[in-house]
Coordinates of N, CA and C in Angstrom, one line a residue:
M51 N 7.0 52.0 -91.5 CA 7.7 51.2 -90.5 C 9.6 51.4 -90.7
A52 N 10.0 51.8 -89.5 CA 11.7 52.1 -89.4 C 12.5 50.8 -89.9
H53 N 13.4 51.5 -90.5 CA 14.2 50.1 -90.9 C 15.2 49.8 -89.9
R54 N 15.2 48.4 -90.0 CA 16.1 48.0 -88.7 C 17.7 47.7 -89.5
L55 N 18.4 48.0 -88.7 CA 19.6 47.8 -89.0 C 20.4 46.1 -88.9
Q56 N 20.9 46.0 -89.9 CA 21.5 44.3 -89.6 C 22.7 44.5 -89.8
I57 N 23.4 44.3 -88.7 CA 24.9 43.9 -88.9 C 25.1 42.5 -89.5
R58 N 26.1 42.5 -90.7 CA 26.3 41.5 -91.3 C 27.7 40.6 -90.9
L59 N 28.7 41.7 -90.4 CA 29.9 41.4 -90.6 C 30.6 42.2 -89.4
L60 N 31.3 40.8 -88.5 CA 32.0 41.4 -87.2 C 33.5 41.2 -87.4
T61 N 34.4 42.2 -87.1 CA 35.5 42.2 -87.1 C 36.3 42.2 -85.5
W62 N 37.5 41.5 -85.7 CA 37.8 41.3 -84.0 C 38.9 41.6 -84.2
D63 N 39.5 42.3 -83.0 CA 40.7 42.2 -82.4 C 41.0 40.7 -81.8
V64 N 42.4 40.3 -81.6 CA 42.5 39.4 -80.9 C 43.0 39.4 -79.3
K65 N 44.2 40.0 -79.5 CA 45.1 40.0 -78.1 C 44.3 40.9 -77.2
D66 N 44.3 40.3 -75.7 CA 43.3 40.7 -74.9 C 41.5 40.9 -75.1
T67 N 41.5 40.5 -76.3 CA 39.9 40.7 -76.6 C 39.5 39.1 -76.7
L68 N 40.0 38.4 -77.3 CA 40.0 36.6 -77.6 C 40.9 36.1 -76.9
L69 N 42.1 36.5 -76.8 CA 43.3 35.8 -76.5 C 44.0 36.6 -75.4
R70 N 44.8 35.9 -74.4 CA 45.7 36.6 -73.7 C 47.1 35.6 -73.3
L71 N 48.4 36.3 -73.1 CA 49.1 35.4 -73.0 C 48.9 34.4 -71.3
R72 N 49.5 33.0 -71.3 CA 49.2 32.5 -70.1 C 49.9 32.6 -68.7
H73 N 51.3 33.7 -69.2 CA 52.2 34.1 -68.2 C 52.3 35.7 -68.8
P74 N 52.9 36.3 -67.9 CA 53.0 37.9 -68.1 C 54.7 37.6 -69.0
V75 N 55.0 38.4 -69.6 CA 56.3 39.1 -70.5 C 57.6 38.8 -69.6
G76 N 57.4 39.3 -68.5 CA 58.7 39.4 -67.7 C 58.8 37.9 -67.2
E77 N 58.0 36.9 -66.7 CA 58.1 35.7 -66.6 C 58.6 34.8 -67.6
E78 N 57.7 34.9 -68.8 CA 58.4 34.1 -70.0 C 60.0 34.5 -70.3
Y79 N 60.0 35.5 -70.2 CA 61.8 36.0 -70.5 C 62.4 35.5 -69.4
A80 N 62.3 35.6 -68.4 CA 63.1 35.3 -67.1 C 63.3 33.8 -67.1
A81 N 62.2 33.2 -67.5 CA 62.5 31.8 -67.7 C 63.4 31.3 -68.6
K82 N 63.2 31.7 -69.7 CA 64.2 31.4 -70.9 C 65.6 31.9 -70.5
G83 N 65.6 33.1 -69.9 CA 66.9 33.4 -69.6 C 67.6 32.5 -68.7
R84 N 67.1 32.1 -67.5 CA 67.5 31.1 -66.4 C 67.8 29.8 -67.2
A85 N 67.0 29.4 -68.4 CA 67.1 28.2 -68.9 C 69.1 28.3 -69.8
H86 N 68.9 29.5 -69.7 CA 70.5 29.8 -70.7 C 71.8 30.2 -70.1
G87 N 71.1 29.9 -68.4 CA 72.6 30.6 -67.5 C 72.1 32.3 -67.1
L88 N 70.9 32.9 -67.4 CA 70.9 34.0 -67.2 C 70.1 34.1 -66.0
E89 N 70.3 35.2 -65.1 CA 69.1 35.1 -63.9 C 68.9 36.9 -63.9
V90 N 67.9 36.8 -64.2 CA 67.2 38.5 -64.2 C 65.8 38.5 -63.6
E91 N 65.3 39.2 -62.9 CA 64.3 39.4 -62.1 C 63.2 39.7 -63.1
P92 N 62.2 38.7 -62.9 CA 60.9 39.1 -64.0 C 60.4 40.7 -63.9
S93 N 60.5 41.1 -62.6 CA 60.0 42.7 -62.5 C 60.7 43.6 -63.6
V94 N 61.8 43.3 -63.8 CA 63.2 43.9 -64.5 C 62.8 43.8 -65.6
L95 N 62.6 42.8 -66.1 CA 62.6 42.1 -67.7 C 61.2 42.8 -68.1
E96 N 60.0 42.8 -67.6 CA 59.1 43.3 -67.6 C 58.8 44.9 -67.9
Q97 N 59.6 45.4 -66.8 CA 59.9 46.7 -67.0 C 60.4 47.2 -68.6
G98 N 61.6 46.4 -68.6 CA 62.7 46.4 -69.7 C 62.0 46.4 -71.1
F99 N 60.9 45.4 -70.9 CA 60.2 45.2 -72.1 C 59.3 46.2 -72.6
R100 N 58.6 46.7 -71.8 CA 57.7 48.0 -71.9 C 58.2 48.8 -72.2
Q101 N 59.5 49.3 -71.9 CA 60.2 50.4 -72.6 C 60.8 50.2 -74.1
A102 N 61.4 48.9 -73.8 CA 61.7 48.5 -75.5 C 60.6 48.7 -76.6
Y103 N 59.6 47.8 -76.3 CA 58.4 47.6 -77.0 C 58.0 49.2 -77.7
K104 N 57.7 49.9 -76.5 CA 57.4 51.2 -76.8 C 58.3 52.1 -77.9
A105 N 59.6 52.2 -77.4 CA 60.8 52.6 -78.2 C 60.6 52.2 -79.7
H106 N 60.6 50.9 -79.8 CA 60.5 50.0 -81.1 C 59.5 50.3 -81.8
S107 N 58.2 50.4 -81.2 CA 57.1 50.6 -81.9 C 57.1 52.0 -82.2
R108 N 57.6 52.7 -81.6 CA 57.7 54.4 -82.2 C 58.8 54.6 -83.4
S109 N 60.2 53.9 -83.0 CA 61.0 54.2 -84.1 C 60.8 53.3 -85.4
F110 N 60.1 52.1 -85.2 CA 59.8 51.0 -86.5 C 58.6 50.9 -86.3
P111 N 57.6 51.8 -86.5 CA 56.2 51.0 -86.2 C 56.0 49.8 -87.4
N112 N 54.7 49.4 -86.9 CA 54.3 48.1 -87.4 C 55.2 47.1 -88.0
Y113 N 56.4 46.7 -86.9 CA 57.3 45.8 -87.4 C 58.4 46.1 -88.1
G114 N 58.7 47.5 -88.5 CA 59.5 48.1 -89.1 C 59.7 47.8 -90.8
L115 N 58.1 47.4 -91.3 CA 58.4 47.0 -92.7 C 58.7 48.0 -93.5
S116 N 58.4 49.2 -93.1 CA 58.8 50.6 -94.1 C 60.2 50.7 -94.0
H117 N 60.8 50.3 -93.0 CA 62.2 50.5 -93.1 C 63.2 49.0 -93.4
G118 N 62.5 48.1 -94.0 CA 63.3 47.2 -94.6 C 63.3 45.7 -93.3
L119 N 62.7 45.8 -92.1 CA 63.0 45.0 -91.3 C 61.9 43.6 -91.7
T120 N 62.3 42.5 -91.2 CA 61.1 41.7 -91.3 C 60.4 41.7 -89.7
S121 N 59.2 41.1 -89.1 CA 59.0 41.0 -87.7 C 59.4 40.1 -87.2
H122 N 60.1 39.2 -87.8 CA 61.1 38.2 -86.7 C 62.4 39.2 -86.3
Q123 N 62.7 39.7 -87.4 CA 63.9 40.4 -86.5 C 63.5 41.6 -86.1
W124 N 62.6 42.1 -86.1 CA 61.7 43.1 -85.1 C 61.9 42.7 -83.8
W125 N 61.1 41.4 -83.4 CA 60.9 40.7 -82.3 C 62.4 40.6 -81.7
L126 N 63.5 40.3 -82.7 CA 64.5 39.5 -81.8 C 65.0 41.0 -81.3
D127 N 65.1 42.0 -82.3 CA 65.6 43.2 -81.7 C 65.2 43.8 -80.2
V128 N 63.8 43.8 -80.1 CA 63.0 44.0 -79.1 C 63.4 43.2 -77.5
V129 N 63.6 42.1 -77.8 CA 64.1 41.0 -76.9 C 65.6 41.7 -76.6
L130 N 66.5 41.6 -77.6 CA 67.9 41.8 -77.0 C 68.0 43.5 -76.4
Q131 N 67.0 44.4 -76.7 CA 66.9 45.6 -75.8 C 66.4 45.4 -74.9
T132 N 65.3 44.3 -74.6 CA 65.0 44.1 -73.0 C 65.9 43.7 -72.5
F133 N 66.7 42.8 -72.3 CA 67.6 42.5 -72.0 C 68.9 43.4 -71.6
H134 N 69.2 44.2 -72.6 CA 70.1 45.0 -72.5 C 69.4 46.4 -71.4
L135 N 68.4 46.4 -71.3 CA 67.5 47.8 -70.4 C 67.7 47.1 -69.0
A136 N 67.8 45.6 -68.9 CA 67.5 44.9 -67.5 C 69.1 44.7 -67.2
G137 N 70.0 44.8 -67.8 CA 71.4 45.1 -67.5 C 72.2 44.0 -68.1
V138 N 71.6 43.2 -68.9 CA 72.3 42.4 -69.7 C 72.9 42.8 -70.9
R139 N 74.5 43.1 -70.9 CA 74.9 43.7 -72.2 C 75.6 42.6 -73.1
D140 N 75.5 41.5 -72.8 CA 76.0 40.4 -73.9 C 75.3 40.1 -74.6
A141 N 75.4 40.6 -76.1 CA 74.0 40.4 -77.0 C 74.2 39.1 -77.7
Q142 N 75.6 38.6 -77.5 CA 75.8 37.2 -78.2 C 75.0 36.0 -77.2
A143 N 75.0 36.3 -76.0 CA 74.5 35.7 -74.8 C 73.1 35.5 -75.2
V144 N 72.3 36.5 -75.6 CA 70.8 36.6 -75.3 C 70.4 36.3 -76.9
A145 N 71.1 36.3 -77.9 CA 70.7 36.0 -79.3 C 70.1 34.8 -79.4
P146 N 70.4 33.4 -78.6 CA 69.6 32.2 -78.5 C 68.4 32.2 -77.9
I147 N 68.4 33.0 -76.7 CA 67.0 33.4 -75.9 C 66.1 34.0 -77.0
A148 N 66.5 35.1 -77.6 CA 65.7 35.9 -78.5 C 65.0 34.7 -79.2
Q149 N 65.7 34.1 -79.9 CA 65.1 33.4 -81.2 C 64.0 32.3 -80.4
Q150 N 64.6 32.0 -79.3 CA 63.4 30.7 -78.5 C 62.2 31.1 -78.2
L151 N 62.7 32.7 -78.0 CA 61.1 33.6 -77.3 C 60.3 33.4 -78.5
Y152 N 60.8 34.0 -79.8 CA 59.8 34.1 -81.0 C 59.4 32.8 -81.3
E153 N 60.1 31.8 -80.9 CA 59.4 30.4 -81.1 C 58.2 30.0 -80.2
D154 N 58.3 30.7 -79.3 CA 57.8 30.4 -78.0 C 56.4 31.0 -78.1
F155 N 56.4 32.3 -78.8 CA 55.3 32.9 -78.7 C 54.7 33.2 -79.9
S156 N 55.2 31.9 -80.8 CA 54.5 31.6 -81.8 C 53.3 30.3 -81.7
S157 N 53.8 29.7 -80.4 CA 53.1 28.6 -80.1 C 51.8 29.0 -79.8
P158 N 50.8 28.0 -79.7 CA 49.2 28.2 -79.3 C 49.4 27.6 -77.8
C159 N 50.7 27.0 -77.3 CA 50.6 26.6 -75.6 C 50.9 28.3 -74.7
T160 N 51.3 28.8 -75.7 CA 51.9 30.5 -74.8 C 50.6 31.2 -74.6
W161 N 49.4 30.6 -75.3 CA 48.6 31.5 -75.4 C 47.0 31.0 -74.8
Q162 N 46.0 32.0 -74.3 CA 45.0 31.0 -73.6 C 43.8 32.0 -74.4
V163 N 42.7 30.9 -74.6 CA 41.4 31.8 -75.1 C 40.6 32.3 -74.0
L164 N 40.3 33.3 -74.0 CA 39.4 34.2 -72.8 C 38.4 33.6 -72.4
D165 N 37.6 33.4 -71.3 CA 36.3 32.9 -70.8 C 35.5 33.5 -72.0
G166 N 34.8 32.7 -72.3 CA 33.3 32.9 -73.3 C 33.9 33.5 -74.6
A167 N 35.0 33.2 -74.9 CA 35.6 33.8 -76.3 C 34.8 33.1 -77.6
E168 N 35.0 31.8 -77.4 CA 34.5 30.4 -78.0 C 33.2 30.7 -78.1
D169 N 32.2 30.6 -77.1 CA 30.8 30.6 -77.2 C 30.4 31.9 -78.1
T170 N 31.1 32.7 -77.7 CA 30.5 34.1 -78.2 C 30.8 34.0 -79.8
L171 N 31.8 33.4 -80.3 CA 32.2 33.4 -81.9 C 31.3 32.3 -82.3
R172 N 31.1 31.3 -81.7 CA 29.9 30.2 -82.1 C 28.7 30.8 -82.3
G173 N 28.1 31.5 -81.3 CA 26.9 32.1 -81.1 C 26.7 33.2 -82.5
C174 N 27.8 33.9 -82.8 CA 27.8 34.8 -84.0 C 27.4 34.1 -85.0
R175 N 28.3 33.1 -85.2 CA 28.4 32.0 -86.6 C 27.0 31.4 -86.5
T176 N 26.2 31.3 -85.6 CA 24.7 30.3 -85.3 C 23.6 31.3 -86.1
R177 N 24.0 32.5 -85.8 CA 23.1 33.6 -86.2 C 23.5 33.9 -87.7
G178 N 24.4 33.5 -88.2 CA 24.8 33.7 -89.6 C 25.5 34.7 -89.9
L179 N 26.1 35.4 -88.6 CA 27.0 36.5 -89.0 C 28.3 36.2 -89.3
R180 N 29.0 37.1 -90.4 CA 30.3 36.5 -91.0 C 31.4 37.2 -90.0
L181 N 32.4 36.7 -89.7 CA 33.4 36.9 -88.8 C 34.7 37.1 -89.5
A182 N 35.8 38.2 -89.0 CA 37.1 38.1 -89.6 C 38.0 39.0 -88.5
V183 N 39.1 38.8 -88.4 CA 40.0 39.1 -87.7 C 40.8 40.3 -88.3
V184 N 40.8 41.4 -87.2 CA 41.6 42.8 -87.7 C 42.3 43.1 -86.4
S185 N 43.7 42.8 -86.6 CA 44.6 42.9 -85.8 C 45.9 43.1 -85.8
N186 N 46.4 44.0 -84.7 CA 47.8 44.7 -84.9 C 48.6 43.1 -84.1
F187 N 49.0 42.7 -85.2 CA 49.9 41.5 -84.8 C 50.5 41.3 -86.0
D188 N 51.6 40.0 -86.0 CA 52.5 39.7 -87.1 C 51.9 38.3 -87.9
R189 N 52.5 37.9 -88.5 CA 51.8 36.8 -89.5 C 51.7 35.3 -88.7
R190 N 52.2 35.5 -87.4 CA 52.4 34.1 -86.7 C 50.9 34.0 -86.2
L191 N 50.0 35.1 -86.3 CA 48.5 34.9 -85.8 C 47.9 33.7 -86.0
E192 N 47.7 33.5 -87.4 CA 47.1 32.8 -88.7 C 47.2 31.0 -87.4
G193 N 48.5 30.6 -87.3 CA 48.9 29.7 -86.8 C 48.3 29.4 -85.3
I194 N 48.2 30.4 -84.3 CA 48.2 30.5 -83.4 C 46.7 30.4 -82.8
L195 N 46.0 30.7 -84.1 CA 44.3 30.8 -83.8 C 44.2 29.4 -84.2
A196 N 44.6 28.8 -85.4 CA 44.7 27.7 -85.7 C 44.7 26.5 -84.7
G197 N 46.0 26.7 -83.9 CA 46.5 25.6 -82.6 C 45.5 25.6 -81.7
L198 N 44.8 27.0 -81.5 CA 43.6 27.2 -80.4 C 42.3 26.5 -80.8
G199 N 42.1 26.2 -81.8 CA 40.8 26.2 -82.5 C 40.0 26.9 -82.6
L200 N 40.5 28.4 -83.0 CA 39.4 29.5 -83.2 C 39.5 29.7 -84.9
R201 N 40.5 29.5 -85.4 CA 40.3 29.8 -86.8 C 39.4 29.3 -87.7
E202 N 38.9 28.5 -87.5 CA 37.6 27.9 -88.1 C 36.5 29.1 -88.2
Y203 N 36.3 29.9 -87.1 CA 35.2 30.7 -87.0 C 35.2 32.0 -88.1
F204 N 36.5 32.2 -88.5 CA 36.4 33.1 -89.1 C 36.8 33.3 -90.5
D205 N 36.3 34.2 -91.6 CA 36.5 34.0 -92.9 C 38.0 34.3 -93.8
F206 N 38.5 35.1 -92.9 CA 39.8 35.6 -92.9 C 40.4 36.3 -91.8
V207 N 41.9 36.3 -91.4 CA 42.7 36.7 -90.8 C 43.4 37.8 -91.2
L208 N 43.2 39.0 -91.1 CA 44.0 40.5 -91.6 C 44.7 41.0 -90.2
T209 N 46.2 40.5 -90.5 CA 46.9 41.4 -89.4 C 47.6 42.5 -90.2
S210 N 48.4 43.9 -89.0 CA 48.8 44.6 -89.4 C 49.9 44.7 -90.2
E211 N 50.4 43.4 -90.2 CA 52.0 43.0 -91.0 C 51.2 42.8 -92.3
D212 N 50.3 41.9 -92.6 CA 49.8 41.4 -93.7 C 49.3 42.6 -94.6
A213 N 48.3 43.7 -94.1 CA 47.9 44.7 -94.3 C 48.7 46.0 -94.9
G214 N 49.7 46.0 -93.8 CA 50.8 47.0 -94.3 C 50.2 48.3 -93.5
W215 N 49.5 48.3 -92.6 CA 48.8 49.4 -92.0 C 48.4 48.8 -90.4
P216 N 48.9 49.4 -89.2 CA 48.1 49.0 -88.1 C 46.8 49.9 -88.0
K217 N 45.8 49.3 -87.0 CA 45.0 50.0 -86.2 C 45.8 51.2 -85.7
P218 N 44.9 52.4 -85.5 CA 43.8 53.0 -85.7 C 43.9 53.2 -87.4
D219 N 44.8 53.1 -88.3 CA 44.9 53.6 -89.6 C 43.6 53.0 -90.4
P220 N 42.9 54.0 -90.8 CA 41.7 53.5 -91.6 C 42.1 52.7 -92.4
R221 N 43.0 52.6 -93.0 CA 43.1 51.9 -94.2 C 43.3 50.1 -93.8
I222 N 43.3 49.8 -92.8 CA 43.4 48.2 -92.4 C 42.0 47.8 -92.3
F223 N 40.8 49.0 -91.8 CA 39.6 48.5 -91.7 C 39.1 48.7 -93.3
Q224 N 39.5 49.6 -94.0 CA 39.1 49.4 -95.3 C 39.4 48.3 -96.2
E225 N 40.5 48.0 -95.9 CA 41.0 46.5 -96.4 C 40.3 45.2 -95.9
A226 N 39.8 45.2 -94.8 CA 39.0 44.6 -94.3 C 37.5 44.4 -95.1
L227 N 37.2 45.5 -95.3 CA 35.6 45.6 -95.9 C 35.6 44.9 -97.4
R228 N 36.8 45.4 -97.8 CA 37.3 45.0 -99.3 C 37.4 43.4 -99.4
L229 N 38.1 42.9 -98.5 CA 38.1 41.4 -98.4 C 37.0 40.8 -98.5
A230 N 36.0 41.3 -97.9 CA 34.7 40.8 -97.2 C 33.3 41.3 -98.0
H231 N 33.8 42.0 -99.0 CA 33.0 42.9 -99.8 C 31.4 43.1 -99.1
M232 N 32.2 44.0 -98.1 CA 30.8 44.4 -97.1 C 31.0 46.0 -97.0
E233 N 29.7 46.9 -96.9 CA 30.1 48.1 -96.6 C 30.1 48.3 -95.0
P234 N 30.6 49.6 -94.9 CA 30.7 50.2 -93.2 C 29.6 50.1 -92.2
A235 N 28.2 50.3 -92.9 CA 27.4 50.4 -92.1 C 26.6 49.2 -91.7
V236 N 26.8 47.9 -92.3 CA 26.8 46.4 -92.0 C 27.5 45.9 -91.4
T237 N 29.0 46.2 -90.7 CA 29.9 45.8 -90.2 C 30.1 46.7 -88.6
A238 N 30.4 45.8 -87.7 CA 31.0 46.1 -86.3 C 32.3 45.4 -86.2
H239 N 32.9 46.3 -85.3 CA 34.4 46.1 -84.8 C 34.3 45.7 -83.2
V240 N 34.9 44.7 -82.7 CA 34.8 44.3 -81.7 C 36.5 44.4 -81.0
G241 N 36.8 45.0 -79.9 CA 38.2 44.8 -79.4 C 38.0 46.0 -78.2
D242 N 39.6 45.6 -77.5 CA 39.6 46.3 -75.8 C 40.2 47.7 -75.9
N243 N 40.8 47.9 -77.1 CA 41.5 49.1 -76.9 C 40.7 50.7 -77.9
Y244 N 40.7 51.4 -76.5 CA 39.7 52.5 -77.3 C 40.2 53.4 -78.5
L245 N 41.3 53.7 -78.7 CA 42.0 54.2 -79.7 C 41.5 53.4 -81.2
C246 N 42.2 52.1 -81.1 CA 42.1 51.1 -82.3 C 41.1 50.4 -82.4
D247 N 40.4 50.4 -81.7 CA 39.0 49.4 -81.6 C 37.8 50.0 -81.5
Y248 N 38.1 51.0 -80.9 CA 36.9 51.9 -81.1 C 36.3 53.0 -81.6
Q249 N 37.7 54.4 -81.5 CA 37.6 55.3 -82.1 C 38.2 55.1 -83.6
G250 N 39.0 54.0 -84.1 CA 39.4 53.4 -85.4 C 38.5 53.2 -86.4
P251 N 37.6 52.4 -86.0 CA 36.6 51.7 -87.0 C 35.4 52.6 -87.2
R252 N 35.2 53.7 -86.2 CA 34.2 54.4 -86.4 C 34.7 55.6 -87.3
A253 N 35.9 55.9 -87.4 CA 36.2 57.0 -88.5 C 36.0 56.3 -89.5
V254 N 35.8 55.0 -89.9 CA 35.7 54.5 -91.4 C 34.1 54.2 -91.5
G255 N 33.5 54.5 -90.8 CA 31.9 54.2 -90.7 C 31.2 52.9 -90.1
L256 N 32.5 52.3 -89.5 CA 31.7 51.0 -88.8 C 31.5 51.4 -87.8
H257 N 30.2 50.4 -87.0 CA 30.3 50.3 -85.8 C 31.0 49.8 -84.9
S258 N 31.1 49.9 -83.8 CA 32.2 49.7 -82.8 C 31.7 49.1 -81.6
F259 N 32.4 48.1 -80.9 CA 32.0 47.6 -79.2 C 33.4 47.6 -78.6
L260 N 33.5 48.1 -77.5 CA 34.4 47.9 -76.5 C 34.5 47.1 -75.4
V261 N 35.7 46.2 -75.5 CA 35.6 45.2 -74.2 C 36.2 45.9 -73.2
V262 N 35.7 45.7 -72.0 CA 36.5 46.9 -70.9 C 36.7 45.7 -69.7
G263 N 36.0 44.8 -69.5 CA 36.1 43.9 -68.5 C 36.0 44.4 -67.0
P264 N 36.1 43.8 -66.2 CA 35.4 44.4 -64.6 C 35.9 45.4 -64.0
Q265 N 37.2 45.7 -64.5 CA 37.9 46.9 -63.7 C 37.1 48.2 -64.2
A266 N 37.7 49.5 -63.1 CA 36.6 50.2 -63.2 C 37.5 51.2 -64.7
L267 N 35.9 52.0 -65.0 CA 36.2 52.5 -66.6 C 37.1 53.8 -66.6
D268 N 38.2 53.9 -67.3 CA 38.6 55.3 -67.8 C 37.8 56.3 -67.6
P269 N 38.2 57.4 -67.0 CA 37.3 58.4 -67.3 C 36.8 59.1 -68.6
M270 N 37.9 59.1 -69.5 CA 37.6 59.6 -71.0 C 36.6 58.6 -71.6
V271 N 36.8 57.0 -71.4 CA 36.0 56.5 -72.1 C 34.7 56.2 -71.4
R272 N 34.2 56.6 -70.0 CA 33.2 56.6 -69.4 C 32.6 57.8 -70.2
D273 N 33.2 59.0 -70.6 CA 32.5 60.2 -70.9 C 32.2 60.0 -72.5
S274 N 33.1 59.4 -72.8 CA 32.9 59.5 -74.4 C 32.2 58.3 -75.3
V275 N 32.2 57.1 -74.8 CA 31.5 55.8 -75.1 C 30.3 55.8 -74.8
P276 N 29.1 55.8 -75.3 CA 27.8 55.5 -74.9 C 27.8 53.9 -74.2
K277 N 26.8 54.0 -73.3 CA 26.9 52.5 -72.3 C 26.4 51.5 -73.3
E278 N 25.8 51.5 -74.0 CA 25.3 50.5 -75.0 C 26.6 50.1 -76.0
H279 N 27.6 50.3 -76.0 CA 28.8 50.2 -77.0 C 29.9 49.6 -76.0
I280 N 29.7 49.6 -74.6 CA 30.4 48.9 -73.7 C 30.2 47.3 -73.4
L281 N 31.2 46.5 -73.5 CA 31.1 45.1 -73.0 C 32.2 44.6 -72.2
P282 N 31.1 44.4 -70.8 CA 31.7 44.0 -69.5 C 32.7 42.8 -69.8
T283 N 31.9 42.1 -70.6 CA 32.2 40.9 -71.3 C 32.0 40.5 -72.4
L284 N 32.5 39.4 -73.2 CA 32.1 39.0 -74.1 C 30.6 38.4 -74.4
A285 N 30.2 37.8 -73.5 CA 28.8 37.3 -73.2 C 27.6 38.5 -73.6
H286 N 28.1 39.8 -73.1 CA 27.3 40.9 -73.6 C 27.2 41.3 -74.8
L287 N 27.8 40.6 -75.8 CA 28.0 40.7 -77.2 C 26.4 41.0 -78.2
L288 N 26.4 39.4 -78.3 CA 24.8 39.4 -78.8 C 23.8 40.3 -78.4
P289 N 23.4 40.3 -77.2 CA 22.5 41.6 -76.7 C 22.6 42.8 -77.0
A290 N 24.0 43.2 -77.0 CA 24.3 44.5 -77.6 C 24.0 44.6 -79.1
L291 N 24.1 43.6 -80.0 CA 23.9 43.7 -81.3 C 22.2 43.9 -81.5
D292 N 21.6 42.8 -80.5 CA 20.4 42.8 -80.6 C 19.6 44.8 -80.3
R293 N 20.1 45.1 -79.2 CA 19.9 46.4 -79.3 C 20.3 47.2 -80.3
L294 N 21.4 47.1 -80.9 CA 21.6 48.0 -82.0 C 20.9 47.8 -83.0
G295 N 20.4 46.5 -83.3 CA 19.4 46.5 -84.6 C 18.0 46.4 -84.2
G296 N 17.6 46.7 -82.9 CA 16.1 46.9 -82.7 C 15.6 45.9 -82.9
S297 N 16.3 44.4 -82.9 CA 15.3 43.2 -83.0 C 15.8 42.1 -81.9
T298 N 14.8 41.1 -82.6 CA 15.4 40.1 -81.4 C 15.9 39.0 -82.1
P299 N 16.6 38.2 -81.0 CA 17.7 37.2 -81.7 C 17.0 36.4 -82.6
G300 N 18.1 36.2 -83.7 CA 17.6 36.0 -85.1 C 18.1 37.1 -86.0
L301 N 19.3 37.8 -85.6 CA 19.3 38.8 -86.5 C 20.0 38.4 -87.6

């Protein structure tokens, strides 16, 4: 009789898999700027943020930990650079805005749970699966998840700041396996980023599922990810686990 694979641990990405921002970054930044007397178009701030975030991530990866930065300082610098790129050169005027935004993005009120997320987590727990977070995020994540009522579903929350390595670095997945006392063959990762959440865990021997939403698939993803590993919604996860294990519900 063929051996049936049993997944025992599911690790989860968070942003745009379980949670998303309630409002676009540009709108949040513009609102805080306006409250401090600065009028800047949200679209200009959105573009500035994308540039600043990309440049800062390249120069000081994983919140600049290896450069002696804290994630708090890293984010303040990103906000300052965002407003600078949007034409606001007065760093002293932006400093209190940056601090307020850091605090706002620490608050559960700034985030919302995606449709189907809690039902899926509850369904996984009902099956006896262990759950953990593996996320490229800073240490604020634990409090955000607690405030939104999701922290209770997870055995542990492992952020890239805590681990010291961001996905898709294999060491963050290996650290999750160590914390859970699990082998890769009985572990699967769920997330929305092809490189970080699909390829990264598979390189360490984990199974993985890619949450893609309703939009058209990128041709590279379509050609390289088997259909049974693609989740149009989180509601597709439990049936996908059944197919992976070749079993009926009660995995």
